[in-house]
XYZ file of C-alpha atoms in Angstrom:
114
model
C 124.231 97.906 93.757
C 124.981 101.455 95.582
C 123.333 100.719 98.949
C 120.933 103.754 98.818
C 119.157 101.705 96.269
C 119.582 98.269 97.738
C 117.957 99.563 101.320
C 115.286 101.231 98.832
C 114.441 98.467 97.313
C 114.526 95.714 100.326
C 112.355 98.179 102.070
C 110.095 98.195 99.391
C 109.958 94.528 99.616
C 109.674 94.584 103.202
C 106.824 96.830 103.365
C 104.846 95.184 100.669
C 104.888 92.317 103.124
C 104.145 94.063 106.059
C 101.123 95.533 104.536
C 99.473 92.094 103.331
C 100.385 91.144 107.116
C 98.328 93.596 108.582
C 95.731 94.096 106.286
C 95.102 91.107 104.572
C 92.257 89.736 106.312
C 90.419 92.872 106.266
C 87.640 91.473 103.654
C 87.310 88.128 104.658
C 85.635 86.149 107.517
C 88.862 84.524 109.443
C 88.864 84.005 113.007
C 90.949 86.237 114.833
C 93.633 83.570 116.165
C 93.825 82.251 112.184
C 94.385 85.845 111.391
C 96.915 86.758 114.027
C 99.179 83.503 113.212
C 99.265 83.757 109.528
C 99.835 87.322 109.568
C 102.557 86.304 112.153
C 104.164 84.057 109.319
C 103.849 87.090 106.736
C 105.830 89.328 109.017
C 108.660 86.721 109.737
C 109.697 87.245 105.973
C 109.254 91.070 105.831
C 111.833 91.481 108.902
C 114.215 89.189 106.661
C 114.018 92.203 104.198
C 113.554 94.775 106.809
C 116.258 94.021 108.727
C 118.996 93.220 105.764
C 117.557 97.113 104.474
C 118.483 98.950 107.487
C 121.746 97.610 108.123
C 122.875 98.161 104.136
C 121.601 101.796 104.387
C 123.318 101.992 108.095
C 126.524 100.804 106.589
C 126.096 102.732 103.485
C 126.114 105.951 105.142
C 122.091 106.704 105.784
C 121.239 107.579 109.387
C 119.076 106.076 111.504
C 116.706 109.122 110.873
C 116.723 108.850 107.057
C 116.333 105.523 106.814
C 113.031 105.919 109.019
C 111.439 108.770 106.465
C 112.359 106.599 103.960
C 110.448 103.462 105.336
C 107.397 105.551 105.904
C 107.157 107.188 102.630
C 107.327 103.644 100.768
C 104.661 102.480 103.724
C 102.623 104.941 102.106
C 103.076 104.388 99.012
C 102.674 100.665 99.129
C 99.429 101.383 101.367
C 98.284 103.734 98.201
C 97.880 100.803 95.812
C 97.281 98.141 98.042
C 93.926 99.809 99.610
C 92.763 100.848 96.046
C 93.630 97.230 94.683
C 92.834 94.962 97.485
C 90.222 96.736 99.833
C 88.776 98.615 97.146
C 89.188 102.395 98.845
C 89.370 105.455 96.916
C 92.485 107.429 97.139
C 91.330 111.346 98.519
C 92.957 114.496 98.016
C 93.832 114.191 101.458
C 95.798 111.323 100.818
C 98.232 112.972 98.446
C 98.460 116.369 100.771
C 99.618 113.618 103.049
C 102.477 112.074 100.677
C 103.464 115.220 99.534
C 104.301 116.055 103.248
C 106.090 113.003 103.798
C 107.961 113.577 100.242
C 108.907 117.028 101.678
C 110.160 115.187 104.726
C 112.368 112.866 102.634
C 113.824 116.468 101.027
C 114.843 117.956 104.439
C 116.305 115.076 106.162
C 118.685 114.356 102.935
C 119.666 118.065 103.040
C 123.494 118.231 104.138
C 123.301 120.031 107.661
C 127.194 121.538 106.873
């Protein structure tokens, strides 16, 4: 599998876990300490995907800046689905405008500089 594809897939899995870790408890009456401890447990597995994703990408020729911009776009896409499905929040046009700006950032960050 090409490094860019495996990096993107690992970042996708990582972001799904991190979104769950950060936001799953918002609609549940869990005590704060329990929510923190459960979120840390989920975040451990997120790191198990994020660290290899970044190493594979970087070793495969993706710069640190490119990795960060990729991660941000994936984060917003994952959160868009999560906010609708799990939090019951509608997506507004401003969310899509922000996403378009980040997608443009991906385009710029991957432009050759030579």
